[in-house]
PDB file of C-alpha atoms in Angstrom:
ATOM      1  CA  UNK A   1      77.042  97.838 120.028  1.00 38.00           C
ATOM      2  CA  UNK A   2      77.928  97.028 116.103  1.00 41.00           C
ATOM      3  CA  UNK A   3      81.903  96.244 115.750  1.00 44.00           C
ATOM      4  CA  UNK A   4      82.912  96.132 112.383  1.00 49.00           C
ATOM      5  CA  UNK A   5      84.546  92.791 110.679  1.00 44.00           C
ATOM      6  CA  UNK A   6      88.068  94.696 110.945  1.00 49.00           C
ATOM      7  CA  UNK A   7      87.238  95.624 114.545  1.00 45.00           C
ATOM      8  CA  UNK A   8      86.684  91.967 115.391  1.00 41.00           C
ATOM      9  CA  UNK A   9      89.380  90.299 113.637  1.00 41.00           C
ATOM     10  CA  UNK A  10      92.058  92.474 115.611  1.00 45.00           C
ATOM     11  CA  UNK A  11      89.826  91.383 118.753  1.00 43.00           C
ATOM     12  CA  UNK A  12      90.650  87.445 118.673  1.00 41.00           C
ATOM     13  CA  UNK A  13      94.225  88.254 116.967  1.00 43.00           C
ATOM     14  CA  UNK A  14      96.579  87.026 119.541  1.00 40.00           C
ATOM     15  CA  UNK A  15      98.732  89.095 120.786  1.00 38.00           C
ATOM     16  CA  UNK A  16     101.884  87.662 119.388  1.00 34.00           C
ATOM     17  CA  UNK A  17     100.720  88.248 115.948  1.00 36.00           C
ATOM     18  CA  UNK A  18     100.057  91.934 116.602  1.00 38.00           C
ATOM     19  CA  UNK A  19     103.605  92.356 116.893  1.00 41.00           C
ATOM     20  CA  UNK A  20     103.390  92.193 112.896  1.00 48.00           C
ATOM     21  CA  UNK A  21     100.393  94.972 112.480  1.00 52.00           C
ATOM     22  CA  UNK A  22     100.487  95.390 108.874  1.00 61.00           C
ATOM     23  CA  UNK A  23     100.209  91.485 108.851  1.00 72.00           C
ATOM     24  CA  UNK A  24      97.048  91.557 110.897  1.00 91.00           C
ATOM     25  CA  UNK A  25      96.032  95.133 109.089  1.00 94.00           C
ATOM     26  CA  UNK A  26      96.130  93.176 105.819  1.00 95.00           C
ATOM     27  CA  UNK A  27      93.835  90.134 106.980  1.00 95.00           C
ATOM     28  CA  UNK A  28      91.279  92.927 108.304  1.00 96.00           C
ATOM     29  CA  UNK A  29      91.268  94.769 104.648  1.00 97.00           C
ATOM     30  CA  UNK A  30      91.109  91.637 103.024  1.00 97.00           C
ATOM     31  CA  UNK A  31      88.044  90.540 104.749  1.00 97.00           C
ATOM     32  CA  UNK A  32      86.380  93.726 103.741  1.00 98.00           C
ATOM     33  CA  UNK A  33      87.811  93.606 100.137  1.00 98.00           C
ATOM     34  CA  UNK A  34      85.669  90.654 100.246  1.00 97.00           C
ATOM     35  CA  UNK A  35      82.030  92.413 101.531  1.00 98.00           C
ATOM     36  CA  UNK A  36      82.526  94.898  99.051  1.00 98.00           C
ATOM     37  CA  UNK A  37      82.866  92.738  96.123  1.00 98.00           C
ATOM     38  CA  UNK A  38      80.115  90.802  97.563  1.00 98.00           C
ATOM     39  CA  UNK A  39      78.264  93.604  98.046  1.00 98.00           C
ATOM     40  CA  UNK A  40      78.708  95.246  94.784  1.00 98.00           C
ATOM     41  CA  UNK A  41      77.353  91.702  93.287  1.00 98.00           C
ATOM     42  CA  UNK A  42      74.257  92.423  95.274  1.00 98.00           C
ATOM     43  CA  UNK A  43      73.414  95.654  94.590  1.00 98.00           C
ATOM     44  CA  UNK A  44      73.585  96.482  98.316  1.00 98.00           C
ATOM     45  CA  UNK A  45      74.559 100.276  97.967  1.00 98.00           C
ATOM     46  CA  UNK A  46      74.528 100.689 101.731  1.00 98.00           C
ATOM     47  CA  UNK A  47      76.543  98.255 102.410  1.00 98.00           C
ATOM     48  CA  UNK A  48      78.988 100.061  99.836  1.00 98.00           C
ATOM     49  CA  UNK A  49      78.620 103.298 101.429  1.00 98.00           C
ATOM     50  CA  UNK A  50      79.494 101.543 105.298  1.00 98.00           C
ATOM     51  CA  UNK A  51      82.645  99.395 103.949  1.00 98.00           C
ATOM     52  CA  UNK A  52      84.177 102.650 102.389  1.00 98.00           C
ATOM     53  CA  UNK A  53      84.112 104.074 105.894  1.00 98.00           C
ATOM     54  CA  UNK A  54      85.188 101.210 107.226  1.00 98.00           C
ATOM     55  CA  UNK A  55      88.449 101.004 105.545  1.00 98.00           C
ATOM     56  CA  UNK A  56      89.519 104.355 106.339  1.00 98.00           C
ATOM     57  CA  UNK A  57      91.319 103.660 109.368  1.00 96.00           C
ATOM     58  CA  UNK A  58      93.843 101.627 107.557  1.00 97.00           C
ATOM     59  CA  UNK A  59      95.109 104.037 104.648  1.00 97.00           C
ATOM     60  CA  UNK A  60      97.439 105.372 107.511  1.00 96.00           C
ATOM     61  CA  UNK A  61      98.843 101.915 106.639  1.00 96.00           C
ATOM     62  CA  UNK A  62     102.226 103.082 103.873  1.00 95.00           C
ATOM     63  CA  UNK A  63     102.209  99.798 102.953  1.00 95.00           C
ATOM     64  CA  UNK A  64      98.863  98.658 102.343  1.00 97.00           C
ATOM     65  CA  UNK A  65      97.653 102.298 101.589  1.00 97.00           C
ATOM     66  CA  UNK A  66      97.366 102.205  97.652  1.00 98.00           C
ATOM     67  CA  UNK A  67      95.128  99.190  98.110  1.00 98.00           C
ATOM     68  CA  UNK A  68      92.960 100.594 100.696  1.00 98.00           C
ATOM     69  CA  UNK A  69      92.371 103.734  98.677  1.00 98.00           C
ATOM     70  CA  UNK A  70      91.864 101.924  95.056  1.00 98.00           C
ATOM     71  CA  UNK A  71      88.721  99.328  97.308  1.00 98.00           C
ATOM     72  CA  UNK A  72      87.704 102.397  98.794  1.00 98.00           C
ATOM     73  CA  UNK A  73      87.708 104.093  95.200  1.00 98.00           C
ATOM     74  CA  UNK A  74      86.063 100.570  94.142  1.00 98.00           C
ATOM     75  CA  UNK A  75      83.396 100.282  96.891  1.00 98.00           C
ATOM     76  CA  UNK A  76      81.959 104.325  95.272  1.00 98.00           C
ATOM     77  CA  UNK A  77      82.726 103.568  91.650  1.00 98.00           C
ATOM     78  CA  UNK A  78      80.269 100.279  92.080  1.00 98.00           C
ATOM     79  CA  UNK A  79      77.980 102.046  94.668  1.00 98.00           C
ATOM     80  CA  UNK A  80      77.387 104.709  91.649  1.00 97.00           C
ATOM     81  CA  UNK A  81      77.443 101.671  88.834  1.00 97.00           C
ATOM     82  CA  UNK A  82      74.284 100.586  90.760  1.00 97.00           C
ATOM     83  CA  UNK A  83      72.584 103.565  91.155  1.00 97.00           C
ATOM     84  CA  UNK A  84      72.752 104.014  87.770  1.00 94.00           C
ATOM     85  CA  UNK A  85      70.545 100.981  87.314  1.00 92.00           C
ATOM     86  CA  UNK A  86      68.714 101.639  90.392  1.00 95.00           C
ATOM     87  CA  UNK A  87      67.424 105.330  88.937  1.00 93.00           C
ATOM     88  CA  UNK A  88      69.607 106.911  91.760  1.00 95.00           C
ATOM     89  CA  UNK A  89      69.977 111.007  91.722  1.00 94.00           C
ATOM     90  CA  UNK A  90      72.277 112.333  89.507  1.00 92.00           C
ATOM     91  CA  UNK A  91      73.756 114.250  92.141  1.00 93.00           C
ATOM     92  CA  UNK A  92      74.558 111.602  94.707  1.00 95.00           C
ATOM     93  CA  UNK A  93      75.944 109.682  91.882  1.00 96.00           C
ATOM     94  CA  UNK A  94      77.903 112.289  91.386  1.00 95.00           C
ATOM     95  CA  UNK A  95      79.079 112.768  94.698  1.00 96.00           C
ATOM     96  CA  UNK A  96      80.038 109.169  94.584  1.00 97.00           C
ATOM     97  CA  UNK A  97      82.089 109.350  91.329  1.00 97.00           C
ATOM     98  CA  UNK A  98      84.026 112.136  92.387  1.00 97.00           C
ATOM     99  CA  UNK A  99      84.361 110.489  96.095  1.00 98.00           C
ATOM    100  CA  UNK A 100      85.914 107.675  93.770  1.00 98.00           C
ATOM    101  CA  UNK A 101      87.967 109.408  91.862  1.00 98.00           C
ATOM    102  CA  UNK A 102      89.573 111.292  94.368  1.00 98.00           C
ATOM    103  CA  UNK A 103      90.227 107.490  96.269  1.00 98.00           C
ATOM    104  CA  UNK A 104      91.912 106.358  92.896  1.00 98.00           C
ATOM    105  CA  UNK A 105      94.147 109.334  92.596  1.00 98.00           C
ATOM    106  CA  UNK A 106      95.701 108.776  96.049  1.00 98.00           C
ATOM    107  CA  UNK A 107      96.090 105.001  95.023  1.00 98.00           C
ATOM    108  CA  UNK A 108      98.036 106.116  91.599  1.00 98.00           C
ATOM    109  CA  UNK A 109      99.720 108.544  93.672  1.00 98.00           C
ATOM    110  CA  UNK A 110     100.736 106.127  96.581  1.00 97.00           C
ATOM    111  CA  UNK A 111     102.228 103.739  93.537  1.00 98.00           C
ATOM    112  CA  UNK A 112     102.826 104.706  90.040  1.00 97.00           C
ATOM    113  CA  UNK A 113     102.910 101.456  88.559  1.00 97.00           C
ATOM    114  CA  UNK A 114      99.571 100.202  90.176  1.00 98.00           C
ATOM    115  CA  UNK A 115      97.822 100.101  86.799  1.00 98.00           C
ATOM    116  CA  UNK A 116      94.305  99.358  87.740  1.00 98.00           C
ATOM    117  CA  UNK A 117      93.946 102.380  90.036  1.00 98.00           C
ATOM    118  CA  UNK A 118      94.306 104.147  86.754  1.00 98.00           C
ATOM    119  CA  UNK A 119      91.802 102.252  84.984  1.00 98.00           C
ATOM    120  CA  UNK A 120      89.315 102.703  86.864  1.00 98.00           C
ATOM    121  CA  UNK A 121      89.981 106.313  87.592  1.00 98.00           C
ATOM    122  CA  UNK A 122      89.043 106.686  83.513  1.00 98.00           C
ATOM    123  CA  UNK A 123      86.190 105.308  84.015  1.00 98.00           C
ATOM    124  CA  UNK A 124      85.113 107.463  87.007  1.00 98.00           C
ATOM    125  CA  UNK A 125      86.395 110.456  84.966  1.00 96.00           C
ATOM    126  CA  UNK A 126      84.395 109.198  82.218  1.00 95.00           C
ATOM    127  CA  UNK A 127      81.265 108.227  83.523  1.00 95.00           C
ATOM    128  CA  UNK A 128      81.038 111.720  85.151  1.00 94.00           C
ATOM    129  CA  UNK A 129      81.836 113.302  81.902  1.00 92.00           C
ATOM    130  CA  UNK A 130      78.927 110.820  79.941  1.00 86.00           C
ATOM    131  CA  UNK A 131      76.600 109.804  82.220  1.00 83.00           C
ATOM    132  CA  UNK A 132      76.142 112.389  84.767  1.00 76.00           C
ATOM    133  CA  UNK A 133      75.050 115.285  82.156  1.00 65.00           C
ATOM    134  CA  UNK A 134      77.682 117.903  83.468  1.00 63.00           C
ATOM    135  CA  UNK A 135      76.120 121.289  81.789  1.00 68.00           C
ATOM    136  CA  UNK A 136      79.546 123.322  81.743  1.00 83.00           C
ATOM    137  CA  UNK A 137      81.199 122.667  78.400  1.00 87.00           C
ATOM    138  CA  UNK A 138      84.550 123.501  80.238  1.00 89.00           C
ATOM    139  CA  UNK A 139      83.942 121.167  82.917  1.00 89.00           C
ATOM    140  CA  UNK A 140      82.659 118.437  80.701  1.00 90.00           C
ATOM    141  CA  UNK A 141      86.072 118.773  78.399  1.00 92.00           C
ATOM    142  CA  UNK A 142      88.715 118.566  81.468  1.00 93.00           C
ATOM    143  CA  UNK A 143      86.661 115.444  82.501  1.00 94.00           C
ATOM    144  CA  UNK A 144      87.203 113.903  78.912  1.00 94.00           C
ATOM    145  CA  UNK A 145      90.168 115.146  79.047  1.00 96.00           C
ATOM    146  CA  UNK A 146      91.275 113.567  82.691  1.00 96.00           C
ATOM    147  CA  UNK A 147      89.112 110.221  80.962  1.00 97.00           C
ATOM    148  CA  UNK A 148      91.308 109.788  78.331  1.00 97.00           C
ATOM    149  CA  UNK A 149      95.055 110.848  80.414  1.00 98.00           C
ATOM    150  CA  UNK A 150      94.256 107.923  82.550  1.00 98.00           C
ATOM    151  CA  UNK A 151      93.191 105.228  80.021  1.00 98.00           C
ATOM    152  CA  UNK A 152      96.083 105.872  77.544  1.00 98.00           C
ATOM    153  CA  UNK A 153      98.591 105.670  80.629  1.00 98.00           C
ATOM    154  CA  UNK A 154      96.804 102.309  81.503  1.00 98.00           C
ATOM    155  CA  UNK A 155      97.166 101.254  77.652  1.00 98.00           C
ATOM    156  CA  UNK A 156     100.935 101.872  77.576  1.00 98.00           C
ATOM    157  CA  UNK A 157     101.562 100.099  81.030  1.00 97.00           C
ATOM    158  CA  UNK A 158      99.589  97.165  80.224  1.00 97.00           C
ATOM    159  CA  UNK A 159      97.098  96.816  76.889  1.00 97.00           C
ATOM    160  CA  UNK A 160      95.993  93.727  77.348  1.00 96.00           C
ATOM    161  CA  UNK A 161      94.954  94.195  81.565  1.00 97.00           C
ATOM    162  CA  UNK A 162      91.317  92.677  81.078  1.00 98.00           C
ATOM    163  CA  UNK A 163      89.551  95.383  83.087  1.00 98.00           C
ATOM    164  CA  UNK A 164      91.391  97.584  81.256  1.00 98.00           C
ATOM    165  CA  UNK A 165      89.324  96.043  78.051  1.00 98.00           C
ATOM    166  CA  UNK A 166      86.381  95.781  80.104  1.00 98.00           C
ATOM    167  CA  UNK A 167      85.976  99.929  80.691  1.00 98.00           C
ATOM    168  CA  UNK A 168      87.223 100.570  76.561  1.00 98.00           C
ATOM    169  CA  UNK A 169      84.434  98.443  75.645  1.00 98.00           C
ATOM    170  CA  UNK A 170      81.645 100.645  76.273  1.00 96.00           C
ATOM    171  CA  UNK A 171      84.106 103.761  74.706  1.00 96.00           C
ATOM    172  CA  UNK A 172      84.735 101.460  71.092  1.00 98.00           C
ATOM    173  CA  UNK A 173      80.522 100.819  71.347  1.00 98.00           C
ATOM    174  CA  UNK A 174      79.806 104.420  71.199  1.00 95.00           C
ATOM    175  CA  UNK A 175      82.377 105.464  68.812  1.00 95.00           C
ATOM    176  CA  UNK A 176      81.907 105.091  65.104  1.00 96.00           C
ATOM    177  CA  UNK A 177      83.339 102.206  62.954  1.00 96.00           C
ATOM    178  CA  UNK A 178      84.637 105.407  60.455  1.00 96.00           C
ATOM    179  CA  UNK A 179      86.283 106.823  63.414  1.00 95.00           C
ATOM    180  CA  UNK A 180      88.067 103.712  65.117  1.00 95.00           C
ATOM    181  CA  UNK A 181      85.152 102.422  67.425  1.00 97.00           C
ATOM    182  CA  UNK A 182      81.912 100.245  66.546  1.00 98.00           C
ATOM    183  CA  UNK A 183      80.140  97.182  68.036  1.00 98.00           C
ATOM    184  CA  UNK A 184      82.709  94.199  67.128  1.00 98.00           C
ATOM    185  CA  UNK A 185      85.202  96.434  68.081  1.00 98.00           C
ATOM    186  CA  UNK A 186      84.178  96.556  71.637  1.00 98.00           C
ATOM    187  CA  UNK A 187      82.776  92.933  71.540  1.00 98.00           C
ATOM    188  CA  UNK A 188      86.224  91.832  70.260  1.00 98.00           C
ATOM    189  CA  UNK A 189      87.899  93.698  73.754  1.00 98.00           C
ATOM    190  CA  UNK A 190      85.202  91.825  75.735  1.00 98.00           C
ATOM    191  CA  UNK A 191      86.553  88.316  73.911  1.00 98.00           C
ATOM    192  CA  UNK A 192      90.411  89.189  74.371  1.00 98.00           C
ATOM    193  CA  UNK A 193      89.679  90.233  77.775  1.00 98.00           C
ATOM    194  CA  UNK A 194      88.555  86.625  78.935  1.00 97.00           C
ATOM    195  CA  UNK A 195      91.245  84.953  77.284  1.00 97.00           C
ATOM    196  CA  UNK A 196      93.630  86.914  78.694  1.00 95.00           C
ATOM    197  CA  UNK A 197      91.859  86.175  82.038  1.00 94.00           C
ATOM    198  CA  UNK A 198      91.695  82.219  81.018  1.00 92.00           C
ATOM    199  CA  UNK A 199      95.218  81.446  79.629  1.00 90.00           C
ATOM    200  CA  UNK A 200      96.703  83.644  82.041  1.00 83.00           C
ATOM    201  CA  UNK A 201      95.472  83.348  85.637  1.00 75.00           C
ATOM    202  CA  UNK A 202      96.662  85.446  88.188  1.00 66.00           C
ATOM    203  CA  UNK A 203      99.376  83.993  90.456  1.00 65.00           C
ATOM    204  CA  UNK A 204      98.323  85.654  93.071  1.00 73.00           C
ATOM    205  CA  UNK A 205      95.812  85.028  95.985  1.00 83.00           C
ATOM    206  CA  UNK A 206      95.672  88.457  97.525  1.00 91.00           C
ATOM    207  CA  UNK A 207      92.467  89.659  97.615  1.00 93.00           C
ATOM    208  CA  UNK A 208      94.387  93.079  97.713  1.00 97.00           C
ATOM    209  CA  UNK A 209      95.528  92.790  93.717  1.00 96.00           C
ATOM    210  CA  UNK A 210      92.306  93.119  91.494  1.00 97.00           C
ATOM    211  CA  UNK A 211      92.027  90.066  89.929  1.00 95.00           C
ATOM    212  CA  UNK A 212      87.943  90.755  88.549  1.00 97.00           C
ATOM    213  CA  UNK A 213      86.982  91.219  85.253  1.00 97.00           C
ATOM    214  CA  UNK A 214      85.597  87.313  84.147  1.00 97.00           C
ATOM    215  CA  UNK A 215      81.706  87.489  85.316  1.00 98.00           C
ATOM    216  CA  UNK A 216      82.260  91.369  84.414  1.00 98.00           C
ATOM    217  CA  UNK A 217      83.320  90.633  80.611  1.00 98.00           C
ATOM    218  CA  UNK A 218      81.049  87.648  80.286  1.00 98.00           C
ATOM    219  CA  UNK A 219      78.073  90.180  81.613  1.00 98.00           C
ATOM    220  CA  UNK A 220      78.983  92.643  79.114  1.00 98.00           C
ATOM    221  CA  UNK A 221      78.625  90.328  76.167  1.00 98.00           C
ATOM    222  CA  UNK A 222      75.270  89.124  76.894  1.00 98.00           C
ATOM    223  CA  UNK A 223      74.346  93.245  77.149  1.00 98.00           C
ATOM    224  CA  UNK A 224      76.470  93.585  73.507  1.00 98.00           C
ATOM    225  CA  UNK A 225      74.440  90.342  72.163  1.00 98.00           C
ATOM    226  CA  UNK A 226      71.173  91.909  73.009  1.00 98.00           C
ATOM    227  CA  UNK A 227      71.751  95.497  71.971  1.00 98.00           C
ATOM    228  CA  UNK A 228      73.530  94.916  68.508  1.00 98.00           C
ATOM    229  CA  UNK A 229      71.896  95.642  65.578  1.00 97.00           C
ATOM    230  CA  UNK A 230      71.456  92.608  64.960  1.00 97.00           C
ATOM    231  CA  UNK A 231      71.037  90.550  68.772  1.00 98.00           C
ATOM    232  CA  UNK A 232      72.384  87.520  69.419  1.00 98.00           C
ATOM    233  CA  UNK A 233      69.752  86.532  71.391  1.00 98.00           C
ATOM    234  CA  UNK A 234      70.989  82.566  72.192  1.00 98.00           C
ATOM    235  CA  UNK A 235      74.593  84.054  72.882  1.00 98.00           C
ATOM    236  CA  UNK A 236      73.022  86.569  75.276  1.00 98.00           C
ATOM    237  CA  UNK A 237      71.615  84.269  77.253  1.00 98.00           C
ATOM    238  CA  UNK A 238      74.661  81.999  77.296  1.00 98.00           C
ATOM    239  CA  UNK A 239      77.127  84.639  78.230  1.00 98.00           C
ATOM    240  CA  UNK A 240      74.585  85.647  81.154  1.00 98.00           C
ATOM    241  CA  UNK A 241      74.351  82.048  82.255  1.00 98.00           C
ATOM    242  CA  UNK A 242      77.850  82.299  82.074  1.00 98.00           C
ATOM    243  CA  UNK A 243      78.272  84.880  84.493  1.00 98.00           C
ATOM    244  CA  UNK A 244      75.591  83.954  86.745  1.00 98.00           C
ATOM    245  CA  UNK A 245      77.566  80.493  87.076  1.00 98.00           C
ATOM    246  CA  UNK A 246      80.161  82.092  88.486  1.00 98.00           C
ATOM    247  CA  UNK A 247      78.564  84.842  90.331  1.00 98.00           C
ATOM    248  CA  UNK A 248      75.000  83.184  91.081  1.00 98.00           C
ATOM    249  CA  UNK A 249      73.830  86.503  93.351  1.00 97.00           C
ATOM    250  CA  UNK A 250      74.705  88.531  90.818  1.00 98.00           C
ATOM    251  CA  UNK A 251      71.222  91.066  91.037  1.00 98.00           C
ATOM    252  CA  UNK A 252      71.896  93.338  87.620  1.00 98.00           C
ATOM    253  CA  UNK A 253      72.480  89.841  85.565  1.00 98.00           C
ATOM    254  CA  UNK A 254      69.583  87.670  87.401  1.00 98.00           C
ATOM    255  CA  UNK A 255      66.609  90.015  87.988  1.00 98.00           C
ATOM    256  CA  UNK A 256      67.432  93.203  84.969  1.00 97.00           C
ATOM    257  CA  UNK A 257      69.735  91.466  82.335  1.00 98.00           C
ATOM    258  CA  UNK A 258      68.119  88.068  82.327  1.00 98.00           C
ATOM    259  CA  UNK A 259      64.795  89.525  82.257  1.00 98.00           C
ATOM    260  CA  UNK A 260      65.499  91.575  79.554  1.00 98.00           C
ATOM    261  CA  UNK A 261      66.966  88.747  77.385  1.00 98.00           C
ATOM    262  CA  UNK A 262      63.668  86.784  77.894  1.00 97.00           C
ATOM    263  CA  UNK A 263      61.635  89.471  77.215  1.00 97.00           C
ATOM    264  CA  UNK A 264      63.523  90.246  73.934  1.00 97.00           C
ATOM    265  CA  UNK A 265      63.370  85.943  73.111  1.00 96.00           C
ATOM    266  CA  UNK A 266      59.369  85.912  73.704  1.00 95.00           C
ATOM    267  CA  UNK A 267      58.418  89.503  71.957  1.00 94.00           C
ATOM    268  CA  UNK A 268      60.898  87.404  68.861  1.00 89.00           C
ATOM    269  CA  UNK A 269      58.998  84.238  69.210  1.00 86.00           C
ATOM    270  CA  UNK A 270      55.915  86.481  69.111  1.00 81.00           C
ATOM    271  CA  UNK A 271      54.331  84.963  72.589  1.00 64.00           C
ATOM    272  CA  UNK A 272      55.314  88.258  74.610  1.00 55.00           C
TER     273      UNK A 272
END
């Protein structure tokens, strides 16, 4: 018979400390906070998929709730992220992302000032709007619409968050420089969010709070260097090295990103 993580951790809790259940609630989430960044990491979508389920007994939890919803949101948001690069169908990524987003809204809803649940609810909105090819126009528009809502409330309520800079990077990439955007824009958002993350590190050891973004922003700069119009092909490979040094079973940055840096490096040297 399986028994979840959660399941067994309440097991061997003695039974004195179950007389503080959100106490013992909080050490089961946090566990499986854990196997879904883990899992995220290492591209294991199923895994994903289980750990969302397996955090749904505790959103009952008022005090924890916002938390549990914005990992559940997470473990969907990076289960589609994947697929993505895994040539998943568009329509269970899109099942996914709107799975997501509906997990983020409760964690907005549950607390107002929890900033990152908004973040990543603008990207969710957004990468249905971009990447899943909606065909209505009117659908498309509310989802831009919904995109942008959530990012500029994130932007007021804290500009410099660094995964807020991490999900605007991709935006400032695809926008002209004429019209605000370009490459050094977003590449300069990448930059500020790591020293934000470096001279500023989180005081907190609560696997709860999102505290992500460094292998994140140091993975997006080594895609940046490689795809500029003019690639950086030695500070690709650093900023991937980078990330892999802190996240060593990363699969996108070892086996896809890496790969691709190498094969752009030979093809230069002319021995690919």
């Amino acid at each position: 018979m399986f028994l979840s993580i959660a399941t067994i951790i309440l097991a061997i809790t003695p039974t004195a400390a179950r007389a503080n259940p959100t106490g013992t609630e909080r050490e089961a989430v946090s566990a499986l906070v854990l196997q879904i960044q883990k899992a995220d990491y290492e591209d294991d979508r199923s895994a994903l998929q289980r750990l969302y389920g397996e955090l749904a007994p505790f959103t009952a939890n008022k005090e924890l709730a916002s938390r549990v919803d914005y990992w559940r949101g997470f473990a969907l948001w990076r289960k589609a992220i994947n697929g993505f690069n895994d040539n998943v169908d568009k329509k269970e990524l899109e099942q996914d992302l709107n799975q997501a987003a509906e997990e983020f809204e409760k964690s907005a809803a549950a607390d107002p000032g929890f900033v990152d649940a908004k973040i990543a609810l603008g990207s969710t909105f957004g990468l249905l709007a971009y990447s899943v090819n909606k065909k209505d126009a009117a659908e498309l528009q509310a989802l831009i619409a919904k995109s942008r809502q959530a990012l500029k409330d994130a932007q007021a309520m804290a500009p410099d968050n660094p995964r807020l800079l991490w999900v605007l990077g991709p935006i400032y990439w695809n926008i002209p420089v004429e019209r605000g955007g370009g490459q050094a824009k977003a590449m300069d958002a990448y930059e500020k969010g790591l020293e934000t993350l470096r001279t500023h590190k989180s005081a907190t050891n609560d696997p709860l709070e999102p505290t992500w973004g460094e292998p994140e922003l140091l993975m997006s700069l080594a895609w940046s260097n490689l795809n500029r119009t003019v690639p950086d092909l030695k500070a690709a490979e650093q900023n991937a090295q980078a990330a892999l040094a802190l996240v060593p079973n990363w699969h996108y940055v070892r086996d896809i990103l890496m790969h691709q840096i190498r094969e752009a490096k030979a093809k230069k040297s002319g021995t690919g």
